[in-house]
Amino acid sequence: MNLVVVSNRVSRGKANEPMTGGLAAALLPIVENSGAIWVGSSGRVRDGNQEPFAEIEALGVGALALLDLPAAHYGGYYEGFANSALWPAMHSRADLIRATREDYLSYREVNAFMARALLRFRKPDTAFWVQDYHFLALGAELRELSVTSPIGFFLHTPWPARNVFCGVPHALELIEAMLAYDLIGFQTEEDCENFLACVQHELDLPVHDGIILSRWGRTRAAVFPIGIDVDLFAQYAAKSATHPEVSRLRKSLNGERLAIGVDRLDYSKGLVNRIRAFDQMWSDQPSLLRTASLLQIATPSRGAIEAYGNLQNEVAKLVSDVNGRHGEIDWTPIRYLNKGFAQAVLAGLYRTAQVGVVTPLQDGMNLVAKEYVAAQNPADPGVLVLSKFAGAANELDAALLVNPHDIDGMARTIATALTMPLTERRMRWEAMMTKLRRGTIQQWFANFIEELQETQPDKSEMPELMSDRTALWPRRPAQAGARIH
Ligand code: F6P
C-alpha cells in the first residue's frame, strides 16, 4: 500500500531544530521509517488561481511534499476558521469562537485546494490519512474528485460536548462532510462518544458499535490514543548531559530543585492557573523559596489572533508579578522563555527537572507529558504532575493527577511532587513507562493503518448510498435529514 499522510504543519526532521506542536513531532518517525509521503503547508502562500505547487524532498525512506497554500484564503483558513472557531470549540471555549462566513468559505477553499493537490500523489493502491481539525472536510472534497481509495482521519484535539461543537458556524455541514472518511480516529473514548452523539442526535443518523451509515457509505469511529517513540526519547535524554544548554541549566541550579513546563502559548494549556499555583505554593511553603524554581518554556503561537495576543500579555505580566514578589537579588523563582527547543535538548531539560508540570485545561493527548516520563533517569526519576483533563491522564494514571482549575490543590500537589521520596518516584515512573511502551507511536500508526485497510470496501458496495454524492457545501442547499446552520 502507498500511504499519503496529510497535515497542516509538517516537520523537516532535524533533531537539532526546534519543532512546534506535538503532531509534527509525533508523525516524523513514522513517516521517516514507513516510506509514506507527508503532504502539508510550506508556510508560504501563492497568489492567483495557479495549480497547486509542491516542493518535494526526501525524509528518511519517505518524502515530504510542501505545498504553498492560496494567499487569498490562508488567513481565513488558519487564523480564521481553524484557529478562531474550531480550535476554541474543540477545547470547550465556546466563548472564544469567532468566525465569519468568509472564514468558513476560505477554510472550505483550502480543503478543496488540498484535495486537488493530493491527486498527483494518487496511485492505484494509495490510502490517504488526514490529520486534525484543519481538514475536517478534506475527505469529502477527495470523494467529490472521484477518489474511492481508503481515506482515514485522526483528530489530535478533543471532540467537545455536542452543544459546544454545535456553537461552531456550519457545524452540521462539517460533521456531515466528515462522514466521507472511512475511519475516524480519536484520542479518548469521551471524544469518540461526543462525536457519535453529534452524528446521532444532530444528523439523525444510525450509529451501531461506532459504525455510522450515511449517504457516503459506512464510517467507523474508534479510539487510537497517540504515543511517542519512547526509545528515541530516552536515548536523546541519556545523551543530552553534554549539550551546552543542558549543562548550563544544571550548573545554574546549584542543587536547587526544578519544575519544568513546556507548552505552546495557548489558552488551552492552563498557564495562568499553573503560575498562580506556584505563586500560592511559595506563599504557603516558604521553605520552597530559593530551593525550588520553575522553568516555563512557552513557545509563541498564533500571535495574530487577539485571544493569543491577550494571553501573551497576561502570562508575561503574571510571571513578572510573581518574580517581583518572591524573587531575591540572587534568585529568580520563574525562568520564562518564549522560544522553542530541539527535541534532543528538550529531552535533557526534562531529565534535569525533578518535576514535570503538564496542567492543560483541556488537551487531546499532550505528548509533553509522555516525553517527560520517557526522558527520566531510571535510577532517579522525576515526578509528573498532570491535569486530569489531558488525554494522557487516561494512560498515565500513576502521575499526580490535578484539577487545573483548583489553584490550592495544584500548589499542594506540586509541593508533594518536589519532595517525593525515591521509592515512590520509581514505582510511579515504572508504572508509567510500562504504559508508554504498550502504546508507542509505531503501534498507533500500525493499528490505525490496519483498521483503515479493513474498513474500506463498503463504500463501493453501497452504490445506492453513493449515487447522490453532491456535497452539502457550497453548491447546494441543505438536504432532508440534516439540519444545517
Ligand atoms: O491538535 C494538536 C495540534 O495539531 C498540535 O500538534 C499542535 O500543537 C497544534 O495543534 C497546531 O499548532 P499550530 O497552529 O502551531 O500548527
XYZ file of C-alpha atoms in Angstrom, residues 7-484:
478
model
C -1.413 17.635 7.950
C -1.285 21.404 8.018
C 2.057 21.616 9.828
C 4.857 19.244 8.913
C 8.315 18.737 10.326
C 11.544 18.719 8.383
C 13.014 16.153 10.714
C 16.124 17.703 12.190
C 16.637 16.573 15.808
C 18.640 19.741 16.487
C 15.970 22.198 15.260
C 13.006 23.468 17.317
C 9.671 21.874 16.447
C 6.254 23.402 17.059
C 3.451 21.185 18.260
C 3.019 17.565 19.151
C 1.570 16.426 15.849
C 4.583 17.334 13.713
C 6.997 15.768 16.201
C 4.885 12.627 16.543
C 4.474 11.968 12.836
C 8.120 12.451 11.987
C 9.480 8.999 12.970
C 6.609 7.151 11.305
C 6.997 8.975 8.006
C 10.781 8.576 8.093
C 10.506 4.833 8.610
C 7.338 3.842 6.734
C 8.028 5.302 3.303
C 4.869 7.438 3.379
C 4.549 10.754 1.564
C 3.757 13.536 4.039
C 1.940 16.481 2.483
C 1.455 19.762 4.324
C 1.775 23.509 4.203
C 5.129 25.013 3.210
C 4.327 28.038 5.371
C 4.351 30.146 2.180
C 1.377 31.344 0.180
C 0.802 31.877 -3.531
C -1.360 34.317 -5.412
C -3.988 33.668 -8.025
C -5.656 30.537 -9.272
C -2.486 28.666 -10.031
C -2.329 24.899 -9.921
C -1.173 23.553 -6.528
C 2.609 23.721 -6.291
C 4.531 21.278 -4.115
C 8.219 21.179 -3.312
C 9.245 17.591 -2.640
C 12.169 16.425 -0.526
C 13.325 13.109 0.928
C 12.504 12.319 4.550
C 14.104 9.056 5.713
C 12.681 6.373 3.428
C 9.620 8.569 2.902
C 9.137 12.032 1.393
C 7.878 15.433 2.340
C 5.728 17.476 -0.056
C 5.429 21.130 0.950
C 2.545 22.976 -0.559
C 2.126 26.742 -0.992
C -1.454 27.490 0.097
C -3.643 30.090 -1.670
C -2.810 33.607 -0.435
C -6.394 34.876 -0.646
C -7.673 32.159 1.701
C -4.811 31.408 4.052
C -5.709 33.924 6.795
C -9.403 32.989 6.774
C -8.468 29.301 6.892
C -5.656 29.249 9.502
C -6.117 32.242 11.812
C -9.806 32.405 10.955
C -11.918 29.273 10.865
C -9.366 26.663 12.009
C -7.946 28.560 14.958
C -10.665 31.062 15.891
C -13.683 28.775 15.517
C -12.672 25.100 15.536
C -9.755 25.260 17.994
C -11.682 27.097 20.750
C -14.697 24.825 20.215
C -12.589 21.646 20.351
C -11.155 22.886 23.663
C -14.609 23.736 25.053
C -14.063 27.507 24.853
C -17.291 28.406 23.056
C -16.876 31.950 24.426
C -13.848 32.422 22.149
C -15.485 31.225 18.924
C -15.165 33.939 16.253
C -15.815 33.195 12.603
C -17.219 34.995 9.630
C -18.855 33.410 6.604
C -15.708 34.415 4.639
C -13.518 32.491 7.073
C -15.642 29.413 6.563
C -15.514 29.771 2.782
C -11.729 30.125 2.963
C -11.489 27.018 5.159
C -13.506 25.044 2.614
C -11.472 26.502 -0.274
C -8.210 25.401 1.329
C -9.654 21.926 1.969
C -10.706 21.733 -1.703
C -7.305 23.050 -2.816
C -5.516 20.405 -0.758
C -7.741 17.698 -2.289
C -6.749 18.807 -5.806
C -3.094 18.863 -4.790
C -3.303 15.313 -3.439
C -4.417 13.861 -6.766
C -0.870 13.915 -8.069
C 0.187 11.523 -5.285
C -2.571 9.020 -6.023
C -1.638 5.553 -7.304
C -3.991 2.561 -7.650
C -3.152 1.305 -4.147
C -2.975 4.658 -2.358
C -4.588 5.252 1.030
C -4.890 8.775 2.457
C -4.554 9.595 6.122
C -5.676 13.119 7.007
C -4.678 14.703 10.323
C -6.510 17.132 12.527
C -9.124 19.868 12.639
C -7.629 21.881 9.766
C -9.003 19.328 7.306
C -12.382 18.119 8.557
C -13.810 18.388 5.007
C -10.832 17.110 3.010
C -12.220 13.580 2.720
C -15.470 14.918 1.249
C -13.510 17.037 -1.229
C -11.480 13.990 -2.301
C -14.667 11.982 -2.828
C -16.001 14.874 -4.956
C -12.946 14.337 -7.142
C -13.969 10.674 -7.502
C -11.318 9.304 -5.172
C -12.516 5.892 -3.976
C -9.369 4.855 -2.090
C -9.427 4.366 1.699
C -9.364 7.718 3.499
C -8.756 7.915 7.229
C -8.852 10.872 9.583
C -7.339 11.376 13.013
C -8.293 14.185 15.377
C -5.429 15.261 17.636
C -7.594 17.621 19.722
C -10.505 16.676 21.976
C -14.009 16.485 20.470
C -16.202 18.559 22.815
C -19.723 18.071 24.118
C -22.434 18.271 21.456
C -23.706 21.717 22.432
C -20.222 23.198 22.266
C -19.409 21.830 18.810
C -22.773 22.994 17.565
C -21.699 26.530 18.506
C -19.341 26.477 15.515
C -20.983 28.091 12.491
C -21.706 25.407 9.853
C -21.044 22.684 12.446
C -23.503 20.223 10.959
C -22.209 20.609 7.412
C -18.763 19.789 8.738
C -19.842 16.723 10.685
C -21.709 15.506 7.641
C -18.653 16.084 5.434
C -16.534 14.078 7.902
C -18.619 11.013 7.144
C -16.852 10.795 3.777
C -13.932 9.336 5.771
C -13.836 5.560 6.127
C -12.219 5.635 9.555
C -12.199 8.479 12.080
C -9.782 8.176 14.988
C -9.998 9.944 18.356
C -7.623 10.242 21.304
C -10.102 9.128 24.005
C -13.390 7.267 24.482
C -15.017 10.509 25.601
C -14.046 12.303 22.366
C -15.384 9.430 20.294
C -18.645 9.308 22.254
C -19.114 13.075 21.937
C -18.656 12.838 18.177
C -21.067 9.922 17.834
C -23.639 11.818 19.914
C -23.411 14.705 17.411
C -23.897 12.331 14.493
C -26.808 10.533 16.093
C -28.696 13.476 17.570
C -27.864 16.328 15.213
C -27.788 14.465 11.886
C -30.349 11.811 12.901
C -28.136 9.059 11.544
C -27.981 5.489 12.858
C -24.875 4.531 14.860
C -24.085 0.940 15.906
C -20.839 -0.064 17.621
C -19.093 3.010 16.294
C -20.294 2.413 12.726
C -22.251 5.200 11.043
C -24.274 4.743 7.874
C -24.683 7.859 5.773
C -25.068 8.911 2.144
C -21.279 8.486 1.911
C -21.447 4.832 2.921
C -20.041 3.330 6.101
C -17.760 5.211 8.514
C -16.133 3.719 11.579
C -15.265 5.919 14.580
C -12.776 4.478 17.063
C -10.167 5.346 19.670
C -6.425 5.316 18.924
C -4.505 7.081 21.722
C -1.342 8.548 20.195
C 2.041 7.640 21.702
C 5.673 8.652 21.331
C 8.871 6.976 20.193
C 9.819 6.006 23.758
C 13.261 4.570 22.973
C 14.265 7.512 20.812
C 13.305 9.998 23.507
C 15.071 8.018 26.231
C 18.202 7.915 24.034
C 18.070 11.670 23.445
C 17.798 12.221 27.197
C 20.624 9.854 28.086
C 22.943 11.574 25.594
C 21.895 15.117 26.433
C 24.007 15.771 29.542
C 26.860 17.193 27.496
C 24.632 19.511 25.489
C 25.725 23.092 26.302
C 22.230 24.345 27.162
C 21.526 21.354 29.379
C 24.806 21.605 31.254
C 24.375 25.382 31.670
C 20.973 24.780 33.205
C 22.392 22.144 35.581
C 25.221 24.399 36.728
C 22.898 27.335 37.287
C 20.718 25.345 39.691
C 23.290 24.995 42.498
C 21.453 21.991 43.938
C 18.067 23.729 43.762
C 15.114 21.566 42.642
C 13.484 22.387 39.325
C 9.992 22.016 37.886
C 9.578 22.328 34.120
C 6.630 23.281 31.901
C 6.843 23.190 28.096
C 3.853 24.443 26.125
C 2.727 26.443 23.152
C 1.432 29.777 24.443
C -2.193 28.728 24.152
C -5.195 29.354 26.417
C -5.933 25.626 26.489
C -2.638 24.946 28.288
C -3.648 26.444 31.629
C -0.523 28.606 32.004
C -2.171 31.310 34.104
C -3.517 28.827 36.654
C -0.195 26.989 36.746
C 1.756 30.143 37.571
C -0.827 31.110 40.173
C -0.355 27.658 41.737
C 3.409 28.193 42.008
C 2.772 31.651 43.480
C 0.469 30.062 46.063
C 2.965 27.288 46.805
C 5.779 29.743 47.558
C 3.440 31.827 49.764
C 2.197 28.757 51.686
C 5.536 26.962 51.955
C 8.366 29.455 52.352
C 10.852 26.559 52.712
C 10.473 26.096 48.959
C 11.618 29.671 48.284
C 15.190 29.541 46.930
C 15.086 25.711 46.956
C 12.620 25.062 44.121
C 12.017 27.061 40.957
C 10.069 26.771 37.706
C 11.437 26.773 34.171
C 8.489 27.626 31.921
C 9.113 27.382 28.193
C 6.166 28.944 26.340
C 6.564 28.998 22.576
C 4.656 31.883 20.987
C 1.802 30.666 18.834
C -0.836 32.169 16.504
C 0.140 35.671 17.606
C -2.095 37.374 15.018
C -5.209 36.136 16.864
C -6.484 38.501 19.555
C -7.042 35.823 22.208
C -3.410 34.722 21.861
C -2.049 38.278 21.981
C -4.055 38.886 25.169
C -2.781 35.672 26.709
C 0.853 36.519 25.922
C 0.456 39.820 27.778
C -1.378 38.247 30.689
C 1.186 35.484 31.247
C 4.166 37.850 30.882
C 2.656 40.221 33.454
C 1.842 37.424 35.871
C 5.371 35.974 35.674
C 6.805 39.416 36.308
C 4.485 39.979 39.334
C 5.386 36.612 40.864
C 9.110 37.118 40.293
C 8.862 40.637 41.704
C 7.103 39.384 44.812
C 9.090 36.204 45.619
C 12.427 36.887 43.894
C 15.699 37.772 45.610
C 18.797 39.546 44.412
C 20.356 36.168 43.592
C 17.251 34.027 42.956
C 14.556 34.096 40.259
C 11.523 31.908 41.008
C 10.329 31.566 37.384
C 12.597 31.451 34.349
C 10.260 32.286 31.499
C 11.398 31.629 27.928
C 9.423 32.426 24.768
C 11.300 30.204 22.335
C 11.293 26.641 21.110
C 13.972 23.993 21.662
C 15.013 20.975 19.621
C 13.701 17.600 20.778
C 17.200 16.434 21.732
C 17.703 19.476 24.004
C 14.210 19.274 25.473
C 14.865 15.677 26.479
C 17.866 16.872 28.514
C 15.892 19.715 30.114
C 13.153 17.242 31.114
C 15.718 14.931 32.672
C 17.235 17.787 34.660
C 13.870 18.725 36.220
C 12.617 16.826 39.296
C 9.014 17.684 38.388
C 7.202 17.969 35.030
C 4.102 20.164 35.183
C 1.553 19.486 32.444
C -1.677 21.152 33.521
C -3.833 21.994 30.489
C -7.474 22.955 30.980
C -8.275 20.659 28.025
C -5.918 18.690 25.800
C -6.328 15.993 23.171
C -3.414 13.918 24.472
C -0.434 16.123 25.430
C 2.749 14.451 24.302
C 4.928 16.616 26.571
C 3.607 14.502 29.462
C 4.765 11.319 27.718
C 8.092 12.832 26.689
C 8.814 13.992 30.238
C 8.331 10.450 31.536
C 10.397 8.815 28.765
C 13.281 11.250 29.380
C 13.758 10.406 33.077
C 16.791 8.744 34.593
C 15.534 5.258 35.648
C 17.685 5.368 38.789
C 16.374 8.754 39.942
C 13.194 9.637 38.033
C 11.242 12.870 38.334
C 7.523 13.182 39.089
C 4.829 14.103 36.595
C 2.058 16.466 37.743
C -0.675 16.010 35.148
C -4.065 17.586 34.507
C -6.924 15.113 34.651
C -8.296 16.895 31.569
C -5.399 15.883 29.314
C -5.990 12.761 27.202
C -2.683 11.419 28.583
C -4.248 11.104 32.061
C -6.171 8.017 30.866
C -2.919 6.115 30.494
C -0.597 7.971 32.890
C -2.747 7.491 35.973
C 0.393 6.898 38.067
C 1.196 10.599 37.660
C -0.017 13.029 40.344
C -3.320 13.986 38.734
C -4.647 17.507 39.358
C -7.662 19.638 38.602
C -6.144 22.613 36.724
C -8.928 24.912 37.973
C -8.074 24.217 41.628
C -5.117 26.508 42.355
C -4.746 25.456 46.024
C -4.877 21.779 45.124
C -2.254 22.219 42.399
C 0.004 24.194 44.782
C -0.118 21.360 47.323
C 0.446 18.670 44.698
C 3.453 20.416 43.140
C 4.994 20.716 46.619
C 4.354 16.996 47.204
C 5.995 16.179 43.873
C 9.060 18.272 44.717
C 9.606 16.362 47.949
C 8.543 12.830 46.947
C 10.825 10.016 48.198
C 12.787 7.967 45.658
C 10.896 4.678 46.211
C 7.552 6.246 45.365
C 9.011 8.139 42.399
C 10.415 4.920 40.961
C 7.209 2.984 41.481
C 5.142 5.634 39.717
C 7.668 6.088 36.910
C 7.901 2.355 36.188
C 4.109 2.068 36.021
C 4.002 4.962 33.528
C 6.839 3.560 31.400
C 5.005 0.245 31.119
C 2.001 2.111 29.707
C 4.151 4.171 27.326
C 5.833 1.052 25.975
C 2.423 -0.554 25.355
C 1.282 2.367 23.206
C 4.156 3.771 21.168
C 3.784 5.967 18.108
C 4.775 2.969 15.981
C 1.889 0.907 17.412
C -0.528 3.815 16.951
C 0.438 4.062 13.297
C 0.247 0.313 12.671
C -3.146 -0.042 14.427
C -4.737 2.824 12.513
C -3.448 1.704 9.106
C -4.516 -1.895 9.736
C -8.050 -0.774 10.586
C -8.161 1.623 7.660
C -7.373 -1.198 5.280
C -10.164 -3.292 6.792
C -12.877 -0.636 6.838
C -12.870 0.490 3.250
C -14.616 -1.834 0.765
C -18.107 -0.880 1.901
C -18.141 2.407 0.014
C -18.100 0.728 -3.393
C -20.528 -1.974 -2.189
C -23.187 0.627 -1.435
C -23.875 2.221 -4.798
C -27.344 3.393 -3.800
C -25.887 5.464 -0.963
C -23.160 6.797 -3.168
C -25.419 7.847 -6.021
C -26.069 11.261 -4.502
C -22.574 12.463 -3.777
C -23.219 16.162 -4.172
C -21.572 17.980 -1.285
C -23.810 19.944 1.071
C -21.407 22.787 0.684
C -21.097 25.089 -1.153
C -23.071 24.159 -4.189
C -26.499 23.199 -2.902
C -28.894 23.819 -0.019
C -29.451 21.513 2.932
C -30.838 18.054 2.303
C -33.598 16.445 4.308
C -32.461 14.776 7.495
C -29.553 17.112 8.086
C -30.256 20.296 9.953
C -27.916 22.891 8.597
